[in-house]
Short mmCIF file of C-alpha atoms and ligand atoms in Angstrom, two decimals:
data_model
loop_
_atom_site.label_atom_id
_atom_site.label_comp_id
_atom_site.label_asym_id
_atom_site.label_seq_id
_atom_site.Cartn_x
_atom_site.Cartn_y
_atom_site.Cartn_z
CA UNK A 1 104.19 73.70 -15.99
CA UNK A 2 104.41 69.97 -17.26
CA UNK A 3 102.42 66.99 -15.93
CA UNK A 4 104.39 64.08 -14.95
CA UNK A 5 103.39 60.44 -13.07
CA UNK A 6 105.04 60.78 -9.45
CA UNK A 7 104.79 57.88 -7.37
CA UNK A 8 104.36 58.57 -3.51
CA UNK A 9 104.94 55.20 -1.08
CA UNK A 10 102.75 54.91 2.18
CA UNK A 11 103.38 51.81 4.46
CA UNK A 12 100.40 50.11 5.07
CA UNK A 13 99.15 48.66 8.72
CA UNK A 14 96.22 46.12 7.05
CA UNK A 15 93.93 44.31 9.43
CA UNK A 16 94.21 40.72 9.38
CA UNK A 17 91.21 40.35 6.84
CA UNK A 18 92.79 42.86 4.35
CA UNK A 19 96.25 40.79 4.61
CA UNK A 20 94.17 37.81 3.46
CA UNK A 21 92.74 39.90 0.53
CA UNK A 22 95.62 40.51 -0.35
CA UNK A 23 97.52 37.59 -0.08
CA UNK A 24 94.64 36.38 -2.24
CA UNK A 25 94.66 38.85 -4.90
CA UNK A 26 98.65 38.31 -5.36
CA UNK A 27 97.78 34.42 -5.86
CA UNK A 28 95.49 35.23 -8.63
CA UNK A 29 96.76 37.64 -10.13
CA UNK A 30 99.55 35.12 -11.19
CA UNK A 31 97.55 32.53 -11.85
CA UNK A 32 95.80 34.91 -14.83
CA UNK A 33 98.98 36.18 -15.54
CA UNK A 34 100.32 32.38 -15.74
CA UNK A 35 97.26 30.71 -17.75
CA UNK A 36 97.75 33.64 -19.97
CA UNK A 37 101.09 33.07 -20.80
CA UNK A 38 100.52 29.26 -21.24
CA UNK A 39 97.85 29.83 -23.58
CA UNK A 40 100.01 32.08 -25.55
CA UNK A 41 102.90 29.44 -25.19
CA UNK A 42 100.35 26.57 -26.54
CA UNK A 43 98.87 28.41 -29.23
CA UNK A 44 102.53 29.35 -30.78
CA UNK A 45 103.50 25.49 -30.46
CA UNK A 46 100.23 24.49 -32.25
CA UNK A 47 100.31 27.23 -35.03
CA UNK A 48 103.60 28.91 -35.40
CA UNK A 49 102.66 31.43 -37.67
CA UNK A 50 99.58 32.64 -35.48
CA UNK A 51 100.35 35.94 -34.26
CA UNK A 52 99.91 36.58 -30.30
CA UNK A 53 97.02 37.25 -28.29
CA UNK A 54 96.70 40.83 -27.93
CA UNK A 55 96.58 42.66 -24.77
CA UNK A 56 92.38 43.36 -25.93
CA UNK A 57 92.31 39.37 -26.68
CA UNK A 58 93.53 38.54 -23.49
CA UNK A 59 91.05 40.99 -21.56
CA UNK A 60 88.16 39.13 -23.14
CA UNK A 61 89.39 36.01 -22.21
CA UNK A 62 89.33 37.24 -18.80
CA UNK A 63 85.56 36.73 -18.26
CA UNK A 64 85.68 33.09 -19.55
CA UNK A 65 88.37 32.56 -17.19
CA UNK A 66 86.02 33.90 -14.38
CA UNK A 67 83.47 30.92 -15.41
CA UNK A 68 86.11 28.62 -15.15
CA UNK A 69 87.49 29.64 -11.87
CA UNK A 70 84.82 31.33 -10.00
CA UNK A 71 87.06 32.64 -6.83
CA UNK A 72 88.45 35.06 -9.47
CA UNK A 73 85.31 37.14 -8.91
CA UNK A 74 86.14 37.73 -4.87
CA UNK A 75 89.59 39.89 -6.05
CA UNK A 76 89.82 43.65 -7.73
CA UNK A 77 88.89 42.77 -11.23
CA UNK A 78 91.13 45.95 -12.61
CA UNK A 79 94.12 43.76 -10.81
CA UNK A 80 93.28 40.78 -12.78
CA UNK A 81 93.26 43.07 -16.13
CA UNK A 82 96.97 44.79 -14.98
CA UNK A 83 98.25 40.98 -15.04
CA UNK A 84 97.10 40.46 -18.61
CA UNK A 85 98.67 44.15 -19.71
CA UNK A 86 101.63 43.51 -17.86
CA UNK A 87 102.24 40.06 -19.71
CA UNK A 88 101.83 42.22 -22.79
CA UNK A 89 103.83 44.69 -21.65
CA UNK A 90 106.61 41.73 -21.01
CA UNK A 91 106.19 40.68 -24.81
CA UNK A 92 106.56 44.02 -26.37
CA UNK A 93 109.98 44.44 -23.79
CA UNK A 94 110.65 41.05 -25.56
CA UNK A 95 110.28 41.85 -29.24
CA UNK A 96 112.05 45.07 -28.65
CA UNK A 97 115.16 43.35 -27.12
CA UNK A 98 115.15 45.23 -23.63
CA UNK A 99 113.92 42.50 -22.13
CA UNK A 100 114.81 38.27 -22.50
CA UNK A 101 111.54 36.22 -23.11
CA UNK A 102 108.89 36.34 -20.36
CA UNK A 103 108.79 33.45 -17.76
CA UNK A 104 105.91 32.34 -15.19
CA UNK A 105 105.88 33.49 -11.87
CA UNK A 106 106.42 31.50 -9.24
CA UNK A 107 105.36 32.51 -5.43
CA UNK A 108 108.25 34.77 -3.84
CA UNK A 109 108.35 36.73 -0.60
CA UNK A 110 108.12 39.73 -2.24
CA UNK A 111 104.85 39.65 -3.84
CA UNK A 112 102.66 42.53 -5.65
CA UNK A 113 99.74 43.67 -7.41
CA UNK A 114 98.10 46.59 -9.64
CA UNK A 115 95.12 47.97 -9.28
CA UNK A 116 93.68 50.62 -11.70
CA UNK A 117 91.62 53.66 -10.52
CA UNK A 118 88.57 53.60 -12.72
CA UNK A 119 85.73 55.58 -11.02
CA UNK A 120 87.56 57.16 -8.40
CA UNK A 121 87.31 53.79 -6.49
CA UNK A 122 90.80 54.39 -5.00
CA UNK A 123 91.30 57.50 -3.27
CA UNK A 124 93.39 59.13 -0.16
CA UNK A 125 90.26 59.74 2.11
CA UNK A 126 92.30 61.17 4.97
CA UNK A 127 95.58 61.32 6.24
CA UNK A 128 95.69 57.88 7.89
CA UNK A 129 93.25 55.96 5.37
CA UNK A 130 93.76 54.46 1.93
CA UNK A 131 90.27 53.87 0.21
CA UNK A 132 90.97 50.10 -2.39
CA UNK A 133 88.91 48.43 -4.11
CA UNK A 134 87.39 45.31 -2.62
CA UNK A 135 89.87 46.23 0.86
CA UNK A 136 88.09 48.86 1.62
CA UNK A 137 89.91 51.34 3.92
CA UNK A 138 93.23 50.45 4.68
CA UNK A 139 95.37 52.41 7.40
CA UNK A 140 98.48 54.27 6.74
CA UNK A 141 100.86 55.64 8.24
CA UNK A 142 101.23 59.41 7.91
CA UNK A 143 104.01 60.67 5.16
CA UNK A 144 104.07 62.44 2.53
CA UNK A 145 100.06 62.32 0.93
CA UNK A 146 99.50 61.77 -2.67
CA UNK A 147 98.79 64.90 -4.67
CA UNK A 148 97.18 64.82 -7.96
CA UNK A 149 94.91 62.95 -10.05
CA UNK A 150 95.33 59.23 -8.86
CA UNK A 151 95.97 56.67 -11.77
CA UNK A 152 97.04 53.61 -9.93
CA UNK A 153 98.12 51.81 -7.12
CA UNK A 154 100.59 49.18 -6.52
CA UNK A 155 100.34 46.72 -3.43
CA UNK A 156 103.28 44.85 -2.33
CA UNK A 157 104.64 42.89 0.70
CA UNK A 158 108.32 42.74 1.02
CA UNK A 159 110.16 39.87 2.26
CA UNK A 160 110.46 40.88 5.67
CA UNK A 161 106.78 40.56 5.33
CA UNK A 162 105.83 44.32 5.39
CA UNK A 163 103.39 46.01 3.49
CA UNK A 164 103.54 48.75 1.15
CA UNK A 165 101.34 51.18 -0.90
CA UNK A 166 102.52 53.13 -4.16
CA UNK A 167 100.36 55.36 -5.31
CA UNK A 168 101.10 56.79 -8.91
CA UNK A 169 99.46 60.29 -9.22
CA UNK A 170 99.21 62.60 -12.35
CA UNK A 171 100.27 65.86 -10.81
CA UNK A 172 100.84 69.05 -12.25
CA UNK A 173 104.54 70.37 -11.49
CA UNK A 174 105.49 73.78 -11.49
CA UNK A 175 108.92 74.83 -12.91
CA UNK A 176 111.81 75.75 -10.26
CA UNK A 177 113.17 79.04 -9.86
CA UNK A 178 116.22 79.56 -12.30
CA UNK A 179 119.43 79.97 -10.05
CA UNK A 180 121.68 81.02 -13.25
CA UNK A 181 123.84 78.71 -12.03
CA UNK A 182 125.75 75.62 -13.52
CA UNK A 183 127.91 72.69 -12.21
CA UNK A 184 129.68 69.52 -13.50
CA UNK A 185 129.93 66.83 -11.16
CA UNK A 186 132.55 64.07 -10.98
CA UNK A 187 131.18 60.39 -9.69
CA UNK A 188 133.72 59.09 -7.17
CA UNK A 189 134.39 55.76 -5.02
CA UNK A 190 134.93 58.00 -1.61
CA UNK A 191 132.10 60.36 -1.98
CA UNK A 192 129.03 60.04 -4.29
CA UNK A 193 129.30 63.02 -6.10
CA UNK A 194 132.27 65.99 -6.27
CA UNK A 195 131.27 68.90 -7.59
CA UNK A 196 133.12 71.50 -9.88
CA UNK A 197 132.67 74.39 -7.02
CA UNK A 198 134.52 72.40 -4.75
CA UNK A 199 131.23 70.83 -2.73
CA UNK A 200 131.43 66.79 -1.74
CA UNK A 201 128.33 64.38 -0.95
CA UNK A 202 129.84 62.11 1.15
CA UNK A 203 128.96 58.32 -0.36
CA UNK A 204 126.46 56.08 1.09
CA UNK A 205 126.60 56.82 4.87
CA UNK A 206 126.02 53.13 5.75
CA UNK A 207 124.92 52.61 9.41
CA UNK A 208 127.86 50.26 11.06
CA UNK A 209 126.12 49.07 13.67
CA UNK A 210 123.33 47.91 11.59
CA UNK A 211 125.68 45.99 9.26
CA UNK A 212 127.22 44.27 11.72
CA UNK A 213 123.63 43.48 13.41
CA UNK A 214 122.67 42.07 9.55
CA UNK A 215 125.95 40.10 9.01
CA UNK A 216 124.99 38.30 12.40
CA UNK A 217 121.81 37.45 11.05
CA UNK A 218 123.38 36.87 7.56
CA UNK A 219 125.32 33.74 9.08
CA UNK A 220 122.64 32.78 11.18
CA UNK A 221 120.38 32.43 8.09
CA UNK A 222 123.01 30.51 6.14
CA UNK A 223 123.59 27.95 9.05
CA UNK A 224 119.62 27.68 9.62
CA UNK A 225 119.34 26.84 6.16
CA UNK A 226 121.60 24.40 6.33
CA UNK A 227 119.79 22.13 8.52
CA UNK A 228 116.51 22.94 6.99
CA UNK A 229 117.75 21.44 4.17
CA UNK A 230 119.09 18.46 5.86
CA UNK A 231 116.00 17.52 7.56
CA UNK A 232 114.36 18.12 4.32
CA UNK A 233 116.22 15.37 2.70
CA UNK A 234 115.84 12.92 5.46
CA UNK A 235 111.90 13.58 5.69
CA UNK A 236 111.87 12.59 1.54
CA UNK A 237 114.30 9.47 2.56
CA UNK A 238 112.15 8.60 5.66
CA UNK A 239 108.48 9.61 4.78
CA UNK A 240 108.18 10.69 1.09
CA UNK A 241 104.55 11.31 1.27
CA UNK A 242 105.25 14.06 4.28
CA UNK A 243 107.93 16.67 3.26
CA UNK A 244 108.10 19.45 4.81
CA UNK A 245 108.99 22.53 3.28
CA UNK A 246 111.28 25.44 4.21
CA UNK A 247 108.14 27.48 5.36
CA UNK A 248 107.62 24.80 8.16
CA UNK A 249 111.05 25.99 9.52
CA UNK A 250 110.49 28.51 12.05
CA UNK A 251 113.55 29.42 12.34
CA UNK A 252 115.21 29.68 9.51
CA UNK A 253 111.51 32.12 8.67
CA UNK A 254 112.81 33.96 11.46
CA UNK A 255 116.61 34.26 10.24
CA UNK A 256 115.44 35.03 6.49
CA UNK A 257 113.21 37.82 7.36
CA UNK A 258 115.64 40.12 9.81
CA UNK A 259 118.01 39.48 7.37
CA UNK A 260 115.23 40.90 4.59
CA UNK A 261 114.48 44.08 7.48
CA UNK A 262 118.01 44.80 7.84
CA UNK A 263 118.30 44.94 3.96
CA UNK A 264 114.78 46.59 3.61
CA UNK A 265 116.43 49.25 5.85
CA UNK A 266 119.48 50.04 4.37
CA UNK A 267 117.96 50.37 0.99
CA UNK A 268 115.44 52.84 2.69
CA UNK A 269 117.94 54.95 3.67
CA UNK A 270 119.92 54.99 0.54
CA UNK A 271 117.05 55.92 -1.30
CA UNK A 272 116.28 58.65 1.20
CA UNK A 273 119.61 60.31 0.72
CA UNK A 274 119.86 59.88 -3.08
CA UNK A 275 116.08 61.69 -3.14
CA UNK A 276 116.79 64.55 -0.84
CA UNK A 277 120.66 65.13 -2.30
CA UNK A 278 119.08 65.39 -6.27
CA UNK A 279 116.36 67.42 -4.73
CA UNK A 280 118.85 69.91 -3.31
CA UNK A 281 120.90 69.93 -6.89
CA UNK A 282 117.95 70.53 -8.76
CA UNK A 283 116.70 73.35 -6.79
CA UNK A 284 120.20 75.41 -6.79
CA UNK A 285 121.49 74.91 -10.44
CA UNK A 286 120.15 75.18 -13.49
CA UNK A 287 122.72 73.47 -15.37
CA UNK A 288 123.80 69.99 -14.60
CA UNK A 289 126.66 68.47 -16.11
CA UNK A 290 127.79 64.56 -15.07
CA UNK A 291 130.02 62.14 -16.91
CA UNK A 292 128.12 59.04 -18.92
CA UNK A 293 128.30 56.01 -16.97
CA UNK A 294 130.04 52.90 -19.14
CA UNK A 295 127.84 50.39 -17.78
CA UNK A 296 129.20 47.28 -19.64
CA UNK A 297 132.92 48.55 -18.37
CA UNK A 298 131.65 48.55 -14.60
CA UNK A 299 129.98 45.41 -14.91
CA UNK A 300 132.94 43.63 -15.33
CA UNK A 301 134.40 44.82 -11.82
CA UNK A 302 133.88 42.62 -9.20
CA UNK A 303 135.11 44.85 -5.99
CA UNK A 304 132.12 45.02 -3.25
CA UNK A 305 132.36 48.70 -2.84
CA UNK A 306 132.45 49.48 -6.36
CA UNK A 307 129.46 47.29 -6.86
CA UNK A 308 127.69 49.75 -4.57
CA UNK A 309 128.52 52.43 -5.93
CA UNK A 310 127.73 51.64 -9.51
CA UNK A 311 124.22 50.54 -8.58
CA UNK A 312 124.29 54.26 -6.74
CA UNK A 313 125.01 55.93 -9.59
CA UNK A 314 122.96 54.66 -11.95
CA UNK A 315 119.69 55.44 -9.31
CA UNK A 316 121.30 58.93 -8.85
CA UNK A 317 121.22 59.72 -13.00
CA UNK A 318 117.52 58.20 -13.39
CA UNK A 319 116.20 60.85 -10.39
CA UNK A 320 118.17 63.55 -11.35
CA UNK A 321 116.84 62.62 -15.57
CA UNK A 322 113.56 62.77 -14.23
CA UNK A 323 113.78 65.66 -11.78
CA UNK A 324 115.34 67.81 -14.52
CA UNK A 325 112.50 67.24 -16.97
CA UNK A 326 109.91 67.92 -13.99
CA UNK A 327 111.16 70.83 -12.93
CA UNK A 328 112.79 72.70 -16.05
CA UNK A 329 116.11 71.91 -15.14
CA UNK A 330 118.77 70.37 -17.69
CA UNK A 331 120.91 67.54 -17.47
CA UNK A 332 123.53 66.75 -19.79
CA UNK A 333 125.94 63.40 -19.58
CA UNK A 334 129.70 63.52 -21.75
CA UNK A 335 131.98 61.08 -22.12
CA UNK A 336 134.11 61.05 -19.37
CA UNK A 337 137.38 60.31 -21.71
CA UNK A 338 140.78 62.53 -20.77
CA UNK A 339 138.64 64.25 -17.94
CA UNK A 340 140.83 63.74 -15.18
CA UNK A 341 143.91 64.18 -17.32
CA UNK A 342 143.49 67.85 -18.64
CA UNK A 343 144.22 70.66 -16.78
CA UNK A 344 140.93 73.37 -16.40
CA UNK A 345 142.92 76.25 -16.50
CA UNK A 346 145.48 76.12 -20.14
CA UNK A 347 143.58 72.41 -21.47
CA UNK A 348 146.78 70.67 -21.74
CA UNK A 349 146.74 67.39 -21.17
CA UNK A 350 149.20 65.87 -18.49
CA UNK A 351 150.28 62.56 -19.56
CA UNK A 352 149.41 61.06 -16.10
CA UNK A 353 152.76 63.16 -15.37
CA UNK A 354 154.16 60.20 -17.09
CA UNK A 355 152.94 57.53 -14.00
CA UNK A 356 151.46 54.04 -15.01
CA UNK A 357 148.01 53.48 -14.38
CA UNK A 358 147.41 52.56 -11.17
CA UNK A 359 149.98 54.90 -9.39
CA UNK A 360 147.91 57.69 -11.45
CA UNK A 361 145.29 56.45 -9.70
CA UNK A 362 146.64 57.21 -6.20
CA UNK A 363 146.78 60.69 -7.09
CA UNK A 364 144.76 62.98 -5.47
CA UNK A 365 146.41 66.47 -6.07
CA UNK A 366 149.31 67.79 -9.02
CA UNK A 367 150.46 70.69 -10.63
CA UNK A 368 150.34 71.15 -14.07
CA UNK A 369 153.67 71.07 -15.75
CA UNK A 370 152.65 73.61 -18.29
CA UNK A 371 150.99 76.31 -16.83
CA UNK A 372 151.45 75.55 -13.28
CA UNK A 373 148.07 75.35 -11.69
CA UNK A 374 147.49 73.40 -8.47
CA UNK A 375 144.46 70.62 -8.92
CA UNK A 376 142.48 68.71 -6.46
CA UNK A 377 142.20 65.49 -8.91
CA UNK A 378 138.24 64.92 -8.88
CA UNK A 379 137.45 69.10 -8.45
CA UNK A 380 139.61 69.41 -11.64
CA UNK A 381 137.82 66.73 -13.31
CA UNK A 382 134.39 67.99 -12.24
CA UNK A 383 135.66 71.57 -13.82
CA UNK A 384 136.51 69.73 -17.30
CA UNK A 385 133.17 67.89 -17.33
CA UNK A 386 131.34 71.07 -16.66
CA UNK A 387 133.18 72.51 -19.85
CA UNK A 388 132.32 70.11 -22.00
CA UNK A 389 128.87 70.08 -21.12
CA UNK A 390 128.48 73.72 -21.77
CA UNK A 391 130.28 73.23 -25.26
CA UNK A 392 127.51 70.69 -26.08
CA UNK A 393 124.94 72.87 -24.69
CA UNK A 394 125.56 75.70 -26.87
ZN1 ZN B 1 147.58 74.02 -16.97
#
């Protein structure tokens, strides 16, 4: 048993009133967060050697700010208090160095905001309602339902203008049933994941007709812009006290936000697969060995597909991290050096069969010269990265 923070996502249908709320509640939420951050900004230029507001500080500023600007009392006031702790939040990333220095927020399309549950005043009443604070019941659409003690919720509307709900629950998890099994897994460009008993996940199976649908809107949205642009500089040329803005531009609105569905999409069903294929490891071995990913090595490549597939990877090592820990699984990462170069069986070391580089590359099946062994390339790799995770397991 271990108790972990799981995250469940509903998609919202709020009434008009609600999306006012909370189109309201993302507006203030950075304006505290950005007269916080000014005031810390001020009082550093004034006094260099003052030390920051703390994260307490700034919550009892929040009540003066409420005097100041009364409409700060219509919104969740636990939402105002997750702007301040998530400014202090930014500075510790800061002084840390995960993070560069925090920066104001400026109004996006994608917009969000934090609400704590204090007092059970956010709770899953049924299977199609959402209980918020100030929102009152907000209609979802059935999924999977939150389990567990409720902590917090996040509220955001994506840029195709959507609205979505996730709910971060303390649940108990129980351990999986131990399979005895273990596996090694090599990542690959063709498919996502080959695994040392010969098993492929194909990679991202990206819907063709829908990336030809969102390329159409792509250039659509480019050329829209365009003369959104241009009629933006005539208005300041012709009538600089009436400028329009790119909102005004029907449109181009229009353009931006398929494009933003299209995308919105596809990364839906990316994340769907990556969920359901670590699911399915987790639950049939017990072992799980992958290769560490060289992050500043990939970032240098350029190629499209690649890109993908980096930004894959790195998603499919953070679930199956997590999923592992939940569920008393292990995962261990080796370096992947010489892994596609030995041979499982006798652990001599080919030479690339004395090719260059890129015609090793091409590759895809060779027999060892020593002991004679037939390989599938990315099988035999997945079979040496297995190894070497079990020698640094034991
Ligand atoms: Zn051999």
């Amino acid at each position: 048993m271990a108790t972990a923070l799981k995250g469940f996502k509903l998609k919202l249908y709020p009434t008009s009133d609600q999306q006012i709320l909370f189109r309201c509640t993302f507006g203030c939420t950075r304006f505290v967060w950005n007269k916080m951050f000014a005031m810390q900004i001020a009082r550093r230029k004034n006094n260099p050697k003052q030390w920051l507001v703390s994260r307490f500080g700034m919550d009892s500023l929040l009540p003066l700010l409420k005097k100041e600007y009364p409409w700060l009392k219509d919104i969740d006031a636990t939402a105002l208090q997750m702007a301040t702790d998530q400014l202090a939040d930014a500075y510790t990333r800061f002084f840390k160095g995960q993070n560069g220095f925090p920066h104001f927020r400026k109004r996006t399309y994608a917009q969000s905001y934090t609400s704590k549950c204090i007092n059970n005043n956010i709770q899953v009443v049924d299977d199609h309602h959402l209980k918020l604070p100030k929102a009152g019941l907000v209609y979802f659409k059935a999924g999977r339902l939150p389990a567990g003690k409720i902590k917090r919720v996040t509220i955001r509307q994506k840029s195709a203008g959507h609205y979505e709900a996730t709910v971060l629950c303390e649940c108990e998890i129980a351990d999986l049933p131990k399979t005895g099994k273990s596996v090694g897994g090599d990542l690959g460009l063709k498919a996502l994941l080959i695994l040392s008993d010969g098993q492929k996940e194909p990679n991202l199976r990206y819907d063709k007709q829908l990336a030809k649908k969102k390329h159409q809107w792509e250039k659509k949205k480019a050329r829209r812009l365009l003369g959104a642009q241009a009629e933006i500089a005539r208005d300041k040329h012709e009538h600089p006290n009436n400028v329009r803005t790119l909102e005004d531009f029907k449109n181009y609105q229009e353009a931006r936000t398929m494009v933003a569905k299209y995308a919105a999409k596809e990364a839906y069903q990316r994340q769907d697969q990556l969920q359901k294929y670590t699911t399915w490891l987790v639950q049939n071995y017990d072992l799980i060995v992958l290769e560490e990913l060289n992050v500043k090595g990939l970032l240098k490549n350029h190629k499209l597909a690649r890109a993908i597939s980096n930004a894959s990877w790195g998603r499919l090592v953070a679930i199956l991290a997590y999923k592992c820990r939940w569920y008393g699984k292990e995962l261990i990462l080796v370096p992947p050096a010489y892994t596609s170069q030995e041979c499982s069986s006798c652990h001599e070391r080919n030479q690339r069969l004395g090719l260059s580089q890129s015609q090793w590359l091409g590759v895809r099946e060779w027999d060892c010269p020593s002991c004679g062994t037939h390989h599938d390339r990315d099988i035999n790799a997945a079979i040496n990265i297995l190894n070497k995770g079990i020698k640094t397991a034991a």
